[in-house]
Tab-separated table of C-alpha atoms in Angstrom:
chain	number	residue	atom	x	y	z
Q	1	MET	CA	0.072	-0.058	0.038
Q	2	TYR	CA	1.423	3.288	-1.062
Q	3	THR	CA	0.914	6.241	1.273
Q	4	ASN	CA	1.854	9.761	0.085
Q	5	ASN	CA	3.245	11.571	3.038
Q	6	THR	CA	4.067	14.676	1.084
Q	7	SER	CA	3.008	17.894	2.924
Q	8	PHE	CA	2.422	21.431	1.739
Q	9	PRO	CA	3.334	24.555	3.458
Q	10	ILE	CA	0.484	26.345	4.997
Q	11	SER	CA	1.183	29.470	2.863
Q	12	ASP	CA	0.648	27.457	-0.291
Q	13	TRP	CA	-2.547	25.959	0.990
Q	14	SER	CA	-3.918	29.379	1.807
Q	15	ALA	CA	-3.137	30.665	-1.719
Q	16	GLN	CA	-4.994	27.716	-3.184
Q	17	VAL	CA	-8.032	28.474	-1.137
Q	18	LYS	CA	-7.937	32.188	-1.873
Q	19	LYS	CA	-7.892	31.810	-5.737
Q	20	PRO	CA	-11.757	31.622	-6.001
Q	21	ASN	CA	-12.105	34.673	-3.965
Q	22	ARG	CA	-9.620	36.552	-6.249
Q	23	VAL	CA	-11.699	35.495	-9.294
Q	24	LYS	CA	-14.830	36.892	-7.612
Q	25	ARG	CA	-13.101	40.140	-6.946
Q	26	VAL	CA	-12.053	40.388	-10.562
Q	27	PHE	CA	-15.603	39.635	-11.763
Q	28	ARG	CA	-17.067	42.241	-9.353
Q	29	ARG	CA	-14.680	44.845	-10.761
Q	30	LEU	CA	-15.594	43.962	-14.321
Q	31	THR	CA	-19.286	44.237	-13.463
Q	32	SER	CA	-18.859	47.519	-11.840
Q	33	CYS	CA	-16.985	48.935	-14.958
Q	34	LEU	CA	-19.889	47.585	-17.116
Q	35	ILE	CA	-22.446	49.257	-14.897
Q	36	PHE	CA	-20.503	52.538	-15.045
Q	37	LEU	CA	-20.384	52.439	-18.722
Q	38	VAL	CA	-24.109	51.778	-19.064
Q	39	LEU	CA	-24.773	54.675	-16.503
Q	40	GLY	CA	-22.421	56.904	-18.527
Q	41	GLN	CA	-24.336	56.167	-21.661
Q	42	THR	CA	-27.553	56.977	-19.804
Q	43	LEU	CA	-26.140	60.322	-18.524
Q	44	VAL	CA	-25.550	61.423	-22.154
Q	45	ALA	CA	-28.814	59.998	-23.611
Q	46	GLN	CA	-30.745	62.115	-26.102
Q	47	LEU	CA	-33.592	64.112	-24.538
Q	48	THR	CA	-37.183	63.136	-25.242
Q	49	GLY	CA	-40.623	63.631	-23.871
Q	50	ILE	CA	-41.728	66.556	-21.582
Q	51	LYS	CA	-39.263	68.263	-19.288
Q	52	THR	CA	-40.052	71.022	-16.746
Q	53	ILE	CA	-38.268	74.196	-15.764
Q	54	PRO	CA	-37.943	74.375	-12.900
Q	55	GLY	CA	-38.139	70.591	-12.125
Q	56	ASP	CA	-36.074	68.462	-14.486
Q	57	TYR	CA	-33.758	71.406	-14.915
Q	58	PRO	CA	-33.259	74.315	-12.522
Q	59	ASN	CA	-33.314	77.020	-15.150
Q	60	PHE	CA	-33.155	77.567	-18.975
Q	61	ILE	CA	-29.530	77.923	-19.149
Q	62	ALA	CA	-29.122	74.436	-17.664
Q	63	ALA	CA	-31.552	73.007	-20.199
Q	64	VAL	CA	-29.595	74.559	-23.092
Q	65	ALA	CA	-26.394	73.069	-21.744
Q	66	ALA	CA	-27.998	69.571	-21.639
Q	67	LEU	CA	-29.316	69.933	-25.119
Q	68	ASN	CA	-25.929	71.044	-26.500
Q	69	LEU	CA	-24.391	68.019	-24.871
Q	70	GLN	CA	-26.946	65.237	-25.340
Q	71	GLY	CA	-29.134	66.333	-28.355
Q	72	VAL	CA	-32.781	65.502	-29.167
Q	73	GLY	CA	-34.091	61.963	-29.277
Q	74	PRO	CA	-36.893	60.202	-31.136
Q	75	GLY	CA	-40.194	62.008	-30.985
Q	76	GLY	CA	-38.579	65.274	-29.871
Q	77	VAL	CA	-38.554	67.038	-26.602
Q	78	ILE	CA	-40.795	69.736	-25.054
Q	79	PHE	CA	-39.651	72.060	-22.219
Q	80	ASP	CA	-42.569	73.328	-20.098
Q	81	ILE	CA	-41.431	76.612	-18.434
Q	82	ASP	CA	-43.577	77.933	-15.524
Q	83	SER	CA	-45.612	81.082	-16.218
Q	84	ASN	CA	-44.665	84.200	-14.338
Q	85	ARG	CA	-41.015	82.912	-14.166
Q	86	ILE	CA	-38.228	85.400	-14.577
Q	87	GLU	CA	-34.584	84.355	-15.323
Q	88	THR	CA	-31.690	86.882	-15.482
Q	89	GLY	CA	-28.277	86.749	-17.077
Q	90	VAL	CA	-29.410	84.846	-20.218
Q	91	LYS	CA	-27.109	84.780	-23.166
Q	92	VAL	CA	-27.131	81.336	-24.838
Q	93	VAL	CA	-26.217	79.762	-28.091
Q	94	LEU	CA	-28.269	76.670	-29.083
Q	95	SER	CA	-25.913	74.558	-31.343
Q	96	ILE	CA	-26.765	70.920	-30.519
Q	97	PRO	CA	-23.882	69.467	-32.688
Q	98	ASN	CA	-24.985	65.855	-32.022
Q	99	ASN	CA	-28.590	64.649	-32.537
Q	100	PRO	CA	-29.964	68.082	-33.519
Q	101	PRO	CA	-33.729	68.674	-33.909
Q	102	ALA	CA	-35.440	67.404	-37.084
Q	103	ALA	CA	-38.879	66.985	-38.447
Q	104	ASP	CA	-39.355	63.765	-36.509
Q	105	ARG	CA	-37.776	65.026	-33.358
Q	106	PRO	CA	-38.635	68.795	-32.953
Q	107	LEU	CA	-37.564	70.875	-29.996
Q	108	VAL	CA	-40.133	73.086	-28.240
Q	109	PHE	CA	-39.907	75.610	-25.445
Q	110	ARG	CA	-43.361	76.756	-24.243
Q	111	LYS	CA	-45.130	78.569	-21.513
Q	112	LYS	CA	-46.775	76.400	-18.920
Q	113	GLY	CA	-49.802	77.808	-16.979
Q	114	THR	CA	-52.150	80.744	-17.427
Q	115	GLY	CA	-50.041	83.588	-15.989
Q	116	ASN	CA	-47.609	85.903	-17.667
Q	117	ASN	CA	-45.122	84.516	-20.188
Q	118	PRO	CA	-41.943	83.449	-18.538
Q	119	ARG	CA	-39.242	86.194	-19.178
Q	120	PHE	CA	-35.546	85.814	-19.871
Q	121	GLU	CA	-33.474	88.981	-19.191
Q	122	GLY	CA	-30.374	89.419	-21.093
Q	123	ALA	CA	-26.906	89.084	-19.620
Q	124	THR	CA	-24.234	91.722	-19.785
Q	125	GLY	CA	-22.981	91.988	-23.336
Q	126	VAL	CA	-19.380	92.160	-24.414
Q	127	SER	CA	-19.663	93.381	-28.026
Q	128	THR	CA	-21.085	96.350	-29.810
Q	129	ALA	CA	-22.487	94.156	-32.744
Q	130	SER	CA	-23.100	90.527	-31.844
Q	131	ASP	CA	-24.650	89.883	-28.424
Q	132	GLY	CA	-27.875	87.857	-28.476
Q	133	ILE	CA	-30.081	86.691	-25.693
Q	134	ILE	CA	-30.971	83.474	-27.604
Q	135	VAL	CA	-29.107	82.433	-30.744
Q	136	LEU	CA	-29.920	79.432	-32.881
Q	137	ASN	CA	-26.810	78.226	-34.557
Q	138	GLY	CA	-27.766	76.507	-37.838
Q	139	LEU	CA	-30.749	74.640	-36.241
Q	140	ASP	CA	-34.035	73.483	-37.672
Q	141	TYR	CA	-37.421	72.624	-36.277
Q	142	VAL	CA	-37.149	74.676	-32.983
Q	143	THR	CA	-40.153	76.456	-31.540
Q	144	PHE	CA	-40.335	79.089	-28.890
Q	145	ASP	CA	-44.020	79.672	-27.868
Q	146	GLY	CA	-44.939	82.210	-25.181
Q	147	ILE	CA	-41.295	83.090	-24.088
Q	148	ASP	CA	-40.469	86.754	-23.526
Q	149	LEU	CA	-37.093	88.375	-23.875
Q	150	SER	CA	-35.946	91.721	-22.581
Q	151	ASP	CA	-32.878	93.816	-22.162
Q	152	THR	CA	-34.361	96.908	-20.428
Q	153	ARG	CA	-32.228	96.965	-17.266
Q	154	PHE	CA	-32.332	100.392	-15.714
Q	155	GLY	CA	-29.040	102.309	-16.135
Q	156	ASN	CA	-27.598	100.088	-18.861
Q	157	ASN	CA	-26.418	102.908	-21.092
Q	158	ASN	CA	-23.404	101.340	-22.497
Q	159	VAL	CA	-23.586	100.146	-26.141
Q	160	THR	CA	-21.089	97.253	-25.368
Q	161	THR	CA	-23.036	95.828	-22.448
Q	162	ARG	CA	-26.409	95.974	-24.177
Q	163	MET	CA	-27.922	93.164	-26.231
Q	164	GLU	CA	-28.005	93.559	-29.993
Q	165	TRP	CA	-30.436	90.621	-30.685
Q	166	GLY	CA	-33.407	89.168	-28.924
Q	167	PHE	CA	-33.785	85.937	-30.994
Q	168	ALA	CA	-31.043	85.427	-33.590
Q	169	PHE	CA	-30.988	82.836	-36.364
Q	170	LEU	CA	-27.447	82.319	-37.617
Q	171	LYS	CA	-25.502	79.805	-39.571
Q	172	LYS	CA	-23.023	77.078	-38.700
Q	173	SER	CA	-21.504	77.397	-42.157
Q	174	SER	CA	-22.360	78.242	-45.827
Q	175	THR	CA	-24.103	74.911	-46.054
Q	176	ASP	CA	-25.957	74.878	-42.781
Q	177	GLY	CA	-28.605	77.557	-41.979
Q	178	CYS	CA	-31.742	77.694	-39.855
Q	179	HIS	CA	-34.915	76.127	-41.403
Q	180	HIS	CA	-38.455	75.494	-40.281
Q	181	ASN	CA	-38.191	77.316	-36.921
Q	182	THR	CA	-41.103	79.148	-35.214
Q	183	ILE	CA	-41.143	82.151	-32.842
Q	184	LYS	CA	-44.702	82.824	-31.761
Q	185	ASN	CA	-46.647	84.562	-28.954
Q	186	CYS	CA	-43.490	86.292	-27.669
Q	187	ASN	CA	-42.820	89.672	-26.335
Q	188	ILE	CA	-39.328	91.207	-26.960
Q	189	SER	CA	-38.118	94.525	-25.719
Q	190	LEU	CA	-34.629	95.908	-26.190
Q	191	HIS	CA	-33.060	99.418	-26.116
Q	192	GLN	CA	-34.416	101.688	-28.592
Q	193	SER	CA	-31.484	104.108	-28.320
Q	194	HIS	CA	-29.071	101.393	-29.376
Q	195	PRO	CA	-28.809	101.583	-33.169
Q	196	GLY	CA	-27.728	97.938	-33.389
Q	197	SER	CA	-30.671	96.554	-31.601
Q	198	HIS	CA	-32.992	94.114	-33.473
Q	199	CYS	CA	-35.697	92.194	-31.687
Q	200	ILE	CA	-35.585	89.282	-34.195
Q	201	TYR	CA	-32.399	88.961	-36.222
Q	202	VAL	CA	-31.934	86.596	-39.197
Q	203	ALA	CA	-28.732	86.961	-41.116
Q	204	ASN	CA	-26.286	85.358	-43.417
Q	205	HIS	CA	-23.225	85.020	-41.140
Q	206	THR	CA	-21.893	82.716	-38.398
Q	207	VAL	CA	-22.025	83.196	-34.595
Q	208	SER	CA	-18.369	84.168	-34.421
Q	209	ASN	CA	-17.992	86.251	-37.512
Q	210	THR	CA	-20.452	88.825	-39.108
Q	211	THR	CA	-18.840	88.752	-42.496
Q	212	PRO	CA	-21.519	87.492	-44.942
Q	213	LEU	CA	-21.130	83.990	-46.187
Q	214	VAL	CA	-20.887	82.903	-49.773
Q	215	LEU	CA	-23.426	80.143	-50.122
Q	216	THR	CA	-22.922	76.978	-52.173
Q	217	SER	CA	-26.158	75.116	-51.436
Q	218	PHE	CA	-29.762	75.815	-50.404
Q	219	ASP	CA	-29.129	74.135	-47.039
Q	220	GLY	CA	-27.066	77.256	-46.225
Q	221	THR	CA	-30.165	79.618	-46.419
Q	222	ASN	CA	-32.398	80.579	-43.540
Q	223	SER	CA	-35.729	79.437	-44.869
Q	224	TYR	CA	-39.323	78.525	-43.971
Q	225	ASN	CA	-39.046	80.250	-40.647
Q	226	HIS	CA	-42.270	81.627	-39.059
Q	227	PHE	CA	-42.815	84.591	-36.750
Q	228	TYR	CA	-46.312	84.760	-35.533
Q	229	ASN	CA	-48.332	86.921	-32.993
Q	230	ASN	CA	-45.147	88.520	-31.518
Q	231	THR	CA	-44.925	91.833	-29.889
Q	232	LEU	CA	-41.643	93.757	-30.568
Q	233	GLU	CA	-40.725	97.097	-29.018
Q	234	ASN	CA	-37.948	99.370	-28.046
Q	235	CYS	CA	-35.571	98.553	-30.747
Q	236	PHE	CA	-33.886	100.117	-33.812
Q	237	THR	CA	-35.357	97.455	-36.084
Q	238	GLY	CA	-38.125	95.057	-35.138
Q	239	TYR	CA	-37.554	92.363	-37.778
Q	240	HIS	CA	-34.088	92.210	-39.550
Q	241	ILE	CA	-34.264	89.360	-42.103
Q	242	VAL	CA	-31.344	89.320	-44.531
Q	243	GLY	CA	-30.312	86.534	-46.694
Q	244	TYR	CA	-27.464	85.902	-49.234
Q	245	GLN	CA	-27.093	88.204	-52.152
Q	246	SER	CA	-27.493	85.353	-54.653
Q	247	PRO	CA	-26.320	85.906	-58.217
Q	248	SER	CA	-28.606	84.869	-61.108
Q	249	PRO	CA	-30.601	82.674	-61.188
Q	250	PHE	CA	-31.200	83.910	-57.636
Q	251	ASP	CA	-31.899	80.462	-56.300
Q	252	LEU	CA	-30.004	80.864	-53.099
Q	253	TYR	CA	-32.161	83.568	-51.457
Q	254	ASP	CA	-33.970	82.694	-48.332
Q	255	ILE	CA	-37.337	81.169	-49.206
Q	256	GLY	CA	-40.684	81.031	-47.338
Q	257	ASN	CA	-40.116	83.139	-44.342
Q	258	GLU	CA	-43.253	84.659	-42.878
Q	259	ILE	CA	-44.234	87.451	-40.420
Q	260	GLY	CA	-47.804	87.555	-39.285
Q	261	VAL	CA	-50.329	85.473	-37.360
Q	262	ASP	CA	-50.820	81.660	-37.017
Q	263	GLY	CA	-54.659	81.741	-37.280
Q	264	GLN	CA	-54.946	80.338	-33.723
Q	265	SER	CA	-54.245	83.345	-31.506
Q	266	THR	CA	-56.361	86.472	-31.524
Q	267	HIS	CA	-53.236	88.488	-30.859
Q	268	ARG	CA	-51.859	90.443	-33.772
Q	269	SER	CA	-48.236	90.824	-34.617
Q	270	SER	CA	-46.811	94.275	-33.754
Q	271	VAL	CA	-43.608	96.399	-33.833
Q	272	THR	CA	-43.777	99.639	-31.812
Q	273	LYS	CA	-41.292	102.262	-30.470
Q	274	PHE	CA	-38.605	101.674	-33.058
Q	275	GLY	CA	-35.890	103.849	-34.735
Q	276	SER	CA	-33.177	105.741	-33.011
Q	277	SER	CA	-32.360	109.243	-31.850
Q	278	SER	CA	-28.966	109.011	-33.581
Q	279	ASN	CA	-28.302	109.674	-37.275
Q	280	SER	CA	-27.046	106.195	-37.747
Q	281	GLY	CA	-29.504	105.103	-40.418
Q	282	ASN	CA	-33.063	104.233	-41.111
Q	283	GLY	CA	-35.039	102.703	-38.399
Q	284	ARG	CA	-37.381	100.075	-39.685
Q	285	GLY	CA	-40.239	98.033	-38.324
Q	286	VAL	CA	-39.536	95.276	-40.787
Q	287	TRP	CA	-36.408	95.202	-42.955
Q	288	THR	CA	-35.720	92.305	-45.419
Q	289	LEU	CA	-33.231	91.687	-48.215
Q	290	TYR	CA	-32.777	88.691	-50.600
Q	291	GLN	CA	-35.962	86.953	-49.735
Q	292	ASN	CA	-38.260	84.883	-52.026
Q	293	ASN	CA	-41.856	83.750	-51.293
Q	294	LEU	CA	-41.828	86.222	-48.365
Q	295	LYS	CA	-45.110	87.179	-46.525
Q	296	VAL	CA	-45.559	90.071	-44.193
Q	297	SER	CA	-49.117	90.286	-42.917
Q	298	HIS	CA	-51.407	91.175	-40.065
Q	299	THR	CA	-48.726	93.331	-38.417
Q	300	TYR	CA	-49.343	96.603	-36.460
Q	301	ILE	CA	-46.364	99.051	-36.862
Q	302	ASN	CA	-46.271	102.277	-34.897
Q	303	ASN	CA	-43.277	104.092	-33.737
Q	304	SER	CA	-45.109	106.811	-31.735
Q	305	GLY	CA	-44.371	107.092	-28.054
Q	306	GLY	CA	-40.714	106.242	-28.540
Q	307	LEU	CA	-37.560	108.366	-28.722
Q	308	PRO	CA	-37.155	111.431	-30.880
Q	309	LEU	CA	-35.770	110.227	-34.168
Q	310	GLY	CA	-32.538	111.277	-35.804
Q	311	GLY	CA	-32.945	109.759	-39.363
Q	312	ASP	CA	-35.496	108.609	-41.868
Q	313	ILE	CA	-37.768	105.837	-40.860
Q	314	THR	CA	-39.616	103.125	-42.611
Q	315	GLY	CA	-42.497	100.997	-41.454
Q	316	ILE	CA	-41.967	97.992	-43.808
Q	317	TYR	CA	-39.048	97.848	-46.210
Q	318	ILE	CA	-38.795	94.894	-48.661
Q	319	GLY	CA	-35.444	95.340	-50.236
Q	320	GLU	CA	-33.731	93.716	-53.215
Q	321	ALA	CA	-35.025	90.343	-54.246
Q	322	ASN	CA	-34.778	89.772	-57.986
Q	323	ASN	CA	-37.311	87.471	-59.525
Q	324	ALA	CA	-38.939	86.965	-56.139
Q	325	ASN	CA	-42.578	86.542	-55.138
Q	326	ILE	CA	-43.709	88.823	-52.335
Q	327	ASP	CA	-46.939	89.216	-50.430
Q	328	VAL	CA	-47.685	92.173	-48.054
Q	329	PHE	CA	-51.169	92.433	-46.839
Q	330	ASN	CA	-53.470	93.294	-43.843
Q	331	ASP	CA	-50.747	95.493	-42.208
Q	332	THR	CA	-51.445	98.700	-40.355
Q	333	ILE	CA	-48.711	101.513	-40.302
Q	334	THR	CA	-48.474	104.720	-38.287
Q	335	ILE	CA	-45.306	106.693	-38.463
Q	336	PHE	CA	-44.784	109.835	-36.265
Q	337	LEU	CA	-41.869	111.929	-37.283
Q	338	TYR	CA	-40.002	114.275	-34.835
Q	339	SER	CA	-37.856	116.141	-37.211
Q	340	SER	CA	-37.415	117.150	-40.949
Q	341	ILE	CA	-37.099	113.564	-42.178
Q	342	ILE	CA	-38.782	111.164	-44.613
Q	343	SER	CA	-41.378	108.575	-43.687
Q	344	ASN	CA	-41.538	105.562	-45.993
Q	345	THR	CA	-44.356	103.699	-44.525
Q	346	LEU	CA	-44.538	100.668	-46.835
Q	347	THR	CA	-41.776	100.174	-49.499
Q	348	VAL	CA	-41.268	97.181	-51.810
Q	349	ASN	CA	-38.169	97.633	-53.903
Q	350	SER	CA	-37.638	94.230	-55.288
Q	351	GLY	CA	-34.886	94.696	-57.687
Q	352	VAL	CA	-34.455	94.947	-61.543
Q	353	LEU	CA	-35.047	91.454	-62.867
Q	354	GLY	CA	-38.124	89.225	-62.904
Q	355	THR	CA	-39.544	86.445	-64.954
Q	356	GLY	CA	-42.986	85.189	-64.041
Q	357	ASN	CA	-42.887	86.537	-60.416
Q	358	THR	CA	-45.545	88.440	-58.610
Q	359	ILE	CA	-45.678	91.165	-55.952
Q	360	ASN	CA	-48.943	91.513	-54.190
Q	361	VAL	CA	-49.708	94.519	-51.893
Q	362	HIS	CA	-53.232	94.629	-50.624
Q	363	HIS	CA	-55.674	95.438	-47.804
Q	364	ASN	CA	-53.097	97.461	-45.921
Q	365	LEU	CA	-53.870	100.636	-43.959
Q	366	VAL	CA	-51.522	103.619	-43.538
Q	367	THR	CA	-53.052	106.067	-40.991
Q	368	GLY	CA	-52.273	108.728	-38.357
Q	369	CYS	CA	-48.825	109.514	-39.789
Q	370	GLN	CA	-47.261	112.908	-39.063
Q	371	GLY	CA	-44.133	114.528	-40.496
Q	372	ASN	CA	-42.482	116.337	-43.367
Q	373	ILE	CA	-42.574	113.921	-46.300
Q	374	LEU	CA	-44.803	110.908	-46.428
Q	375	ILE	CA	-44.372	108.089	-49.013
Q	376	GLY	CA	-47.394	106.075	-48.302
Q	377	TYR	CA	-46.938	103.035	-50.652
Q	378	ALA	CA	-44.064	102.689	-52.888
Q	379	ILE	CA	-43.911	99.524	-54.887
Q	380	SER	CA	-41.194	99.270	-57.584
Q	381	GLY	CA	-38.846	96.828	-59.214
Q	382	GLY	CA	-38.775	94.032	-61.661
Q	383	ALA	CA	-41.680	91.744	-60.943
Q	384	SER	CA	-43.527	90.522	-63.887
Q	385	TYR	CA	-46.793	91.294	-62.202
Q	386	LEU	CA	-47.570	94.094	-59.603
Q	387	ASN	CA	-50.963	93.880	-57.943
Q	388	ILE	CA	-51.770	96.850	-55.664
Q	389	HIS	CA	-55.414	96.838	-54.418
Q	390	HIS	CA	-57.754	97.560	-51.452
Q	391	ASN	CA	-55.156	99.683	-49.707
Q	392	GLU	CA	-56.053	102.735	-47.622
Q	393	LEU	CA	-54.113	106.015	-46.867
Q	394	SER	CA	-56.220	108.124	-44.436
Q	395	ASN	CA	-56.019	110.720	-41.733
Q	396	ASN	CA	-52.349	111.654	-42.182
Q	397	THR	CA	-50.851	115.143	-41.770
Q	398	ASN	CA	-47.622	115.842	-43.728
Q	399	GLY	CA	-45.862	118.588	-45.611
Q	400	ARG	CA	-45.616	116.613	-48.892
Q	401	ALA	CA	-47.169	113.251	-49.747
Q	402	TYR	CA	-46.905	110.497	-52.236
Q	403	GLY	CA	-49.968	108.303	-51.755
Q	404	ILE	CA	-49.784	105.077	-53.678
Q	405	ARG	CA	-46.938	104.670	-56.146
Q	406	ALA	CA	-46.198	101.797	-58.478
Q	407	ASN	CA	-42.938	101.988	-60.500
Q	408	GLY	CA	-42.230	99.187	-62.879
Q	409	SER	CA	-39.700	100.902	-65.077
Q	410	ASN	CA	-36.708	99.021	-63.614
Q	411	GLY	CA	-37.748	95.649	-64.983
Q	412	LEU	CA	-40.286	96.190	-67.747
Q	413	PRO	CA	-43.143	94.283	-66.037
Q	414	GLU	CA	-45.712	92.303	-67.892
Q	415	GLU	CA	-48.625	94.000	-66.045
Q	416	ILE	CA	-49.363	96.465	-63.297
Q	417	LYS	CA	-52.739	96.559	-61.635
Q	418	MET	CA	-53.868	99.348	-59.300
Q	419	TYR	CA	-57.432	99.205	-58.251
Q	420	ASP	CA	-59.918	99.728	-55.391
Q	421	ASN	CA	-57.521	101.816	-53.298
Q	422	VAL	CA	-58.679	104.888	-51.348
Q	423	VAL	CA	-56.896	108.030	-50.228
Q	424	PHE	CA	-58.827	110.392	-47.934
Q	425	ASN	CA	-58.792	112.898	-44.927
Q	426	ASN	CA	-55.096	113.753	-45.472
Q	427	SER	CA	-53.695	117.162	-45.130
Q	428	THR	CA	-50.475	119.351	-45.049
Q	429	ALA	CA	-51.662	121.618	-42.149
Q	430	GLY	CA	-48.875	122.749	-39.821
Q	431	PHE	CA	-45.857	121.614	-41.782
Q	432	GLY	CA	-43.620	124.015	-43.608
Q	433	TYR	CA	-42.200	121.607	-46.231
Q	434	THR	CA	-43.857	122.006	-49.569
Q	435	GLY	CA	-43.661	120.560	-53.039
Q	436	TYR	CA	-45.808	118.530	-55.370
Q	437	SER	CA	-47.905	115.645	-54.101
Q	438	HIS	CA	-49.224	112.629	-55.862
Q	439	LEU	CA	-52.279	110.691	-54.734
Q	440	PHE	CA	-52.014	107.874	-57.262
Q	441	GLU	CA	-48.964	107.319	-59.496
Q	442	VAL	CA	-48.047	104.667	-61.976
Q	443	ASN	CA	-44.858	104.772	-63.858
Q	444	GLY	CA	-45.350	101.686	-65.925
Q	445	ASN	CA	-43.066	101.008	-68.823
Q	446	THR	CA	-45.092	97.870	-69.006
Q	447	LYS	CA	-46.874	95.858	-71.638
Q	448	LYS	CA	-50.181	96.354	-69.829
Q	449	THR	CA	-51.353	98.825	-67.117
Q	450	SER	CA	-54.761	98.656	-65.486
Q	451	VAL	CA	-55.781	101.545	-63.086
Q	452	TYR	CA	-59.420	101.594	-62.045
Q	453	ASN	CA	-61.895	102.067	-59.197
Q	454	ASN	CA	-59.451	104.131	-57.015
Q	455	LEU	CA	-60.906	106.836	-54.864
Q	456	ALA	CA	-59.631	110.100	-53.314
Q	457	TYR	CA	-61.622	112.576	-51.294
Q	458	ASN	CA	-61.418	115.227	-48.613
Q	459	ASN	CA	-57.650	115.750	-48.836
Q	460	VAL	CA	-56.108	119.192	-48.375
Q	461	PHE	CA	-52.528	119.755	-49.665
Q	462	ASN	CA	-50.893	123.214	-49.637
Q	463	THR	CA	-48.183	122.262	-52.066
Q	464	SER	CA	-46.177	124.754	-54.145
Q	465	GLY	CA	-45.449	122.262	-56.938
Q	466	GLY	CA	-49.015	121.152	-57.504
Q	467	LEU	CA	-51.321	118.350	-56.635
Q	468	PHE	CA	-51.660	115.325	-58.917
Q	469	GLY	CA	-54.659	113.175	-58.454
Q	470	CYS	CA	-53.658	110.274	-60.652
Q	471	THR	CA	-50.591	110.116	-62.951
Q	472	VAL	CA	-50.014	107.254	-65.323
Q	473	THR	CA	-46.894	107.025	-67.498
Q	474	VAL	CA	-46.664	104.125	-69.807
């Protein structure tokens, strides 16, 4: 019988017994790492569903930081912000580089409750030209509904520390602009005395550089953005919407931007107390350039009650947009001038070239204007078809007046129609500036001109150059 009397040192025996424990420790560590990785992924998961401020996030700035880090998930995300809430020191850029909003995952900030809109007050600015309270950096499908912005801090008289923009739509690059965004039911108030203040600012440049971009694709435009039922005040310009100066065939203009109402709210869009006391340029309620299929409607524009003005002022100015379709309708404009300057209440100057495009200006009201020179409706440019109808110019007091003018000589339009417009109860009493006045004027140079059913009555003009009721040049 064989007997193995070999013995092991106690230390070796202990090592053998401890091996299973060591394996368990390694397993636990691996499990912990895996759990950490899973939790880490959860921490940066895309945002979805309904979030609350305060609640899920302590404030708006924290919500923006989370969005810029995590992005928007399937189905989109809605941030409900308590009514009557006021946040200060707001100056944010929404970039969302990963998982940005899209048609199937929109991003919405909206008022919660029945009180006053939540209000975000601007932070201290650091620039004289590019500080914005909320800036969208090349984003699509973002909505702000019932969110107010202000930069009306008492004693903030420094141009550098003031905000230039309330909402701003800017571009990541020449191929990445802002599309399908909506600002509605918002009240925005800045500093009227700041000549760089624009309540809503849409422009062809990046966040870091205001040099205009040269576009290479339609994706680089700012298009199909909607601005509904907003109240803008205390600014140099209410709406500043400027696209890319596209060369022929003009296919890189912004397309489909709209100012007006959404058909759901009874609140009208408005721009009040605009312009500046400095001589830095024309204050404008609405100013657009390089836009196609643009609509400006149902907007009340009135600069009275603001600062004494130091330059010319325009209610609505639709600038160069060759071969573009434009609709301006159901707007009301009142311009009060404080010095010897010119009031252009509604101007559409679309450019010199047009093939098959149409400009429609109808059912607008210019009333209660006072000042030296009033240009009521001035529609010119190269549209193939100019339609000017059912507009009213009434109860204005000016030294010299141009009532409703249509000038198609730049582009040789196919047809100008001016009909069913009315000019009444206007006078020049109390103003020393004199000169000729026109009630209706058409400078056609067109293939076809139609002027009919226009009415003028009870107008008193003390003009040295004469009064012209209706002038048509073809």
